[in-house]
Coordinates of C-alpha atoms in Angstrom, one line a residue:
X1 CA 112.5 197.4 262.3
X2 CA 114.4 198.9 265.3
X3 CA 117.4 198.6 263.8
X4 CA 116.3 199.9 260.4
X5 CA 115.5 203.1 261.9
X6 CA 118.1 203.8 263.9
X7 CA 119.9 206.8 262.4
X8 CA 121.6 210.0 264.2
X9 CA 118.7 212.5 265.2
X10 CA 115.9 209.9 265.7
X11 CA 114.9 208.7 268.9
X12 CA 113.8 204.9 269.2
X13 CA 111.3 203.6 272.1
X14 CA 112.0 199.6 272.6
X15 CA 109.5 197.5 274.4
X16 CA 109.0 194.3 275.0
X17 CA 109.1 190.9 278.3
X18 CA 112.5 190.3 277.5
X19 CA 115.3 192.8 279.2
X20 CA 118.3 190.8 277.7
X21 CA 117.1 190.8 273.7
X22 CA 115.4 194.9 274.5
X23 CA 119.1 195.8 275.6
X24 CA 121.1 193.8 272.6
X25 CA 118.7 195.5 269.7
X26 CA 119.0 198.7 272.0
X27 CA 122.8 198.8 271.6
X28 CA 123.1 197.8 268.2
X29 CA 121.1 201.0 267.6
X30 CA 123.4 203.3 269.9
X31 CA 125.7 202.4 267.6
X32 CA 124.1 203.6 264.4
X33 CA 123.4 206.7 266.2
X34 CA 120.1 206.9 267.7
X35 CA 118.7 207.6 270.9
X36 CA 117.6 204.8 272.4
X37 CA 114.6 204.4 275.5
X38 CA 114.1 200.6 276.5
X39 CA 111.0 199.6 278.8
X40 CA 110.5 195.7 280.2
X41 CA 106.7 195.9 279.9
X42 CA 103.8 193.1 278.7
X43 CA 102.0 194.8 275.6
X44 CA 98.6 192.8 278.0
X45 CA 99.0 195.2 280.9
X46 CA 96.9 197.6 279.6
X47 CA 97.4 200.2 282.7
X48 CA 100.9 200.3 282.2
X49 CA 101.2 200.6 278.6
X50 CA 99.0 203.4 278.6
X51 CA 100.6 205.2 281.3
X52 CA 104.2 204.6 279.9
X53 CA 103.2 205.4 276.4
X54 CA 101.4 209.0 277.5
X55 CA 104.7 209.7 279.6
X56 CA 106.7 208.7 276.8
X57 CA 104.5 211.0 273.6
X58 CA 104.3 214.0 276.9
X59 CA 107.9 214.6 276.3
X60 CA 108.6 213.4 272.8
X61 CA 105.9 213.4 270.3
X62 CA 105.8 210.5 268.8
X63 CA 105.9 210.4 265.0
X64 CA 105.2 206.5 264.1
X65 CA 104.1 203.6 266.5
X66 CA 104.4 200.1 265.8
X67 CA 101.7 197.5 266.9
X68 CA 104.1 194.5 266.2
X69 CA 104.0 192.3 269.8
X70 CA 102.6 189.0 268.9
X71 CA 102.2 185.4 269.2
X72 CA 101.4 182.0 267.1
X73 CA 101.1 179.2 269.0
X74 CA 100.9 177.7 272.2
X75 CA 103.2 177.5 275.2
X76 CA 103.6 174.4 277.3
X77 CA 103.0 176.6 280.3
X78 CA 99.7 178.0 279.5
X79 CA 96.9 177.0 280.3
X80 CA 94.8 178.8 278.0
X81 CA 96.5 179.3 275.0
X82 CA 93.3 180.4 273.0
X83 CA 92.8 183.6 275.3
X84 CA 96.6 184.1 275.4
X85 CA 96.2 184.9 271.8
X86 CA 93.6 186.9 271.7
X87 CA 95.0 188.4 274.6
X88 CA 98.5 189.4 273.1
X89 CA 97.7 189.9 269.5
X90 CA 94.7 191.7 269.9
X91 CA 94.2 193.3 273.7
X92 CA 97.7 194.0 273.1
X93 CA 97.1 196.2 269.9
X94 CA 94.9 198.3 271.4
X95 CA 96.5 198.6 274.5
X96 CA 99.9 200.1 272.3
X97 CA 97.5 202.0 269.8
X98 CA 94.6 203.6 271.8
X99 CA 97.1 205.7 274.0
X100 CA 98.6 207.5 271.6
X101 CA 95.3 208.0 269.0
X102 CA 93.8 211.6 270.7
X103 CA 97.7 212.6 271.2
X104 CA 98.4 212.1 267.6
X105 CA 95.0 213.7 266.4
X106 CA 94.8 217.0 268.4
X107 CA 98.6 217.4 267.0
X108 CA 97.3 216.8 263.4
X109 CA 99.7 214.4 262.3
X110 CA 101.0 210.7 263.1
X111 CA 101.5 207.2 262.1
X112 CA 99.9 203.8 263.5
X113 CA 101.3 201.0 262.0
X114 CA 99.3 197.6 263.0
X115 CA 101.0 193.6 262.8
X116 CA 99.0 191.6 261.1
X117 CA 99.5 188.6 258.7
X118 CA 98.9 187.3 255.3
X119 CA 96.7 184.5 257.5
X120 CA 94.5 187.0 258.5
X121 CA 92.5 186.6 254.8
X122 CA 91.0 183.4 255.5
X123 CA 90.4 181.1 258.6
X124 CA 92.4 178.1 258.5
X125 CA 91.3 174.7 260.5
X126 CA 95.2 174.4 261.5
X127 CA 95.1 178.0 263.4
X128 CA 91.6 179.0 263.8
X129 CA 92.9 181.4 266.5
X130 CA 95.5 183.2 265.4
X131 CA 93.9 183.7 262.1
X132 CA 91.1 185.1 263.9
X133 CA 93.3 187.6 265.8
X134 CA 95.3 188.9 262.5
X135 CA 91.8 189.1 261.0
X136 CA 90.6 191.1 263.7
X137 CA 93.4 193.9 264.2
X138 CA 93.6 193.5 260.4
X139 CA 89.9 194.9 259.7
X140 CA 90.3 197.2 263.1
X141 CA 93.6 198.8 261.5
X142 CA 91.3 199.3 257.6
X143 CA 88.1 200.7 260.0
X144 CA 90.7 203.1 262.2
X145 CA 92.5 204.4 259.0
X146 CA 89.1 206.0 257.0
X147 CA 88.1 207.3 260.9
X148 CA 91.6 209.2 261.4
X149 CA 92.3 210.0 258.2
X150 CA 90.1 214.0 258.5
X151 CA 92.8 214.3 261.6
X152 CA 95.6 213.8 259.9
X153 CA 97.0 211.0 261.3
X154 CA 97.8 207.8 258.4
X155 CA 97.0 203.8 259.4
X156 CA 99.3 201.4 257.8
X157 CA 98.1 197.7 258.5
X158 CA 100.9 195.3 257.8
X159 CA 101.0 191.4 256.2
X160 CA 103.5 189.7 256.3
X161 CA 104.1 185.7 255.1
X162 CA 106.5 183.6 256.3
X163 CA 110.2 185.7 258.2
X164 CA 112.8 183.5 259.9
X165 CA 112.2 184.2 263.2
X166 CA 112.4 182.4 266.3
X167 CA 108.5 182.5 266.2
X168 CA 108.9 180.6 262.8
X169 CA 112.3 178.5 263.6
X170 CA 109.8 176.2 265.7
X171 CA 107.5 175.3 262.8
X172 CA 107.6 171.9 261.4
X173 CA 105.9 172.7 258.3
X174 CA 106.7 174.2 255.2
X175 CA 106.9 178.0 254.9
X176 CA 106.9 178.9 251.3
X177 CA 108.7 182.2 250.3
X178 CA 110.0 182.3 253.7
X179 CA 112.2 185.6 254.2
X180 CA 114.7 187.3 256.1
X181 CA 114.1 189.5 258.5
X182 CA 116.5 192.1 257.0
X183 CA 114.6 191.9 253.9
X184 CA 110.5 192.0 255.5
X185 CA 112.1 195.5 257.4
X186 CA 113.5 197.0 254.3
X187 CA 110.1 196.5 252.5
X188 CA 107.8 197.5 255.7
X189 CA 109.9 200.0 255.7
X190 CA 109.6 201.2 252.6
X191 CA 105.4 201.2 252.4
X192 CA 105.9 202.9 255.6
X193 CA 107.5 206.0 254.6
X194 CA 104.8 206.3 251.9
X195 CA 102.2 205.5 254.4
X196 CA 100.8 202.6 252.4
X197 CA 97.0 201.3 253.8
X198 CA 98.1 197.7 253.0
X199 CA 101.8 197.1 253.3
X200 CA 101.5 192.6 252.4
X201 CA 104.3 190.7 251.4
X202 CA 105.8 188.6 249.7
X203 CA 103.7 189.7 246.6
X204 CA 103.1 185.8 245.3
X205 CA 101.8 184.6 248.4
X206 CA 99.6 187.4 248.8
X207 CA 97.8 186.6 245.7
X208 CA 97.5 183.3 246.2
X209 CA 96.3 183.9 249.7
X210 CA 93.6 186.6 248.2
X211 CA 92.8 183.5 245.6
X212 CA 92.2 180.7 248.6
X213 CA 89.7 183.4 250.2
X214 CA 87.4 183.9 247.5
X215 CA 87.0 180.3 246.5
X216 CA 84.3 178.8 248.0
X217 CA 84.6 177.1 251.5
X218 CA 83.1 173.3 250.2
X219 CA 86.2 173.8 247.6
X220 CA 88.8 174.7 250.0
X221 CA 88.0 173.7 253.1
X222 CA 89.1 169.6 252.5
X223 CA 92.3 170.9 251.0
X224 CA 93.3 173.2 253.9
X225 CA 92.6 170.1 256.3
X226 CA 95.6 168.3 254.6
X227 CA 98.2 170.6 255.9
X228 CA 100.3 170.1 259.3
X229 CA 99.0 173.0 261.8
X230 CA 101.3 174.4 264.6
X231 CA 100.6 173.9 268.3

């Protein structure tokens, strides 16, 4: 997404844990001509984010902030992986998107773009909670979109399926329709610039995901149980 943006005259805000990848994406879009501002911070700390995002939007007015930290499974060195994902993937929305909300709404204008997931349609028994979590910023994102909308300021939530990420190269199981992630920017992207409410991809999953969530739990239930979870 970073990198899709990244254009002479725009001015791009990286953060993330991880000062190594923040400073190779941070180059790569020097070099397509944008300004570029990197800060090593965890989207959990909510005191920091909020003071780095209002000193950030005090001197540059943000236009469009993306909600996209995230993660799926668990980590050998956590002890609680359960709250470490409610933690991230939904402390760690609000912490990125409630510091910039009054800014955006006394200026009349703005974007908030929210990460969710095509999972976040219907609990699964192989990731209870993550599919909780993208069904909670998911609904949060819809709810915040109606409330801002008098001020101004648009709400995209997006869904993706399946990208080839590092986050996915660990999974064991198969990812139908998986994607690059080249291709899941170009069409975020694109239902970002027309401020789409839904932006959910690829279209086919989508529909069948929509089609699992309305059948009835006895029905589906058993069959979700057959497939290999991740840890």
């Amino acid at each position: 997404m970073a990198l899709n943006y990244a254009a002479a005259g725009r001015r791009v805000f990286l953060q993330g844990r991880d000062r190594g990848r923040l400073d190779a994406v941070a180059v790569d879009c020097t070099k397509a001509g944008a300004e570029v501002d990197v800060q090593v911070l965890d989207v959990t700390d909510r005191q920091a984010m909020a003071a780095w995002i209002e000193r950030v939007d005090q001197t540059t007015p943000l236009d469009l902030i993306i909600a996209n930290a995230g993660v799926s499974g668990r980590s050998a060195d956590d002890p609680d992986p359960l709250r470490t994902l409610f933690q991230v993937n939904v402390d760690g929305v609000l912490n990125t998107v409630e510091p910039v909300m009054p800014r955006m709404t006394a200026r009349g204008r703005g974007h908030i773009a929210i990460m969710s997931s095509l999972a976040a349609f219907r609990g699964t028994p192989t990731a209870p909670g993550y599919t909780a979590t993208k069904a909670a910023v998911r609904l949060y994102g819809e709810g915040l979109r109606g409330k801002l909308m008098k001020d101004g300021v648009a709400v995209s939530v997006i869904c993706p399926g399946f990208v080839k990420t590092p986050m996915t190269d660990v999974n064991e199981f198969p990812m139908p329709f998986l994607m690059t992630p080249e291709r899941a920017a170009l069409i975020i992207r694109r239902g970002l610039d027309r401020r789409a409410a839904r932006i959910a991809f690829p279209l086919r999953l989508y529909w069948i995901v929509r089609l699992v969530a309305a059948l009835p739990p006895a029905w589906v239930d058993p069959v979700l149980q057959r497939f290999q979870g991740k840890e």
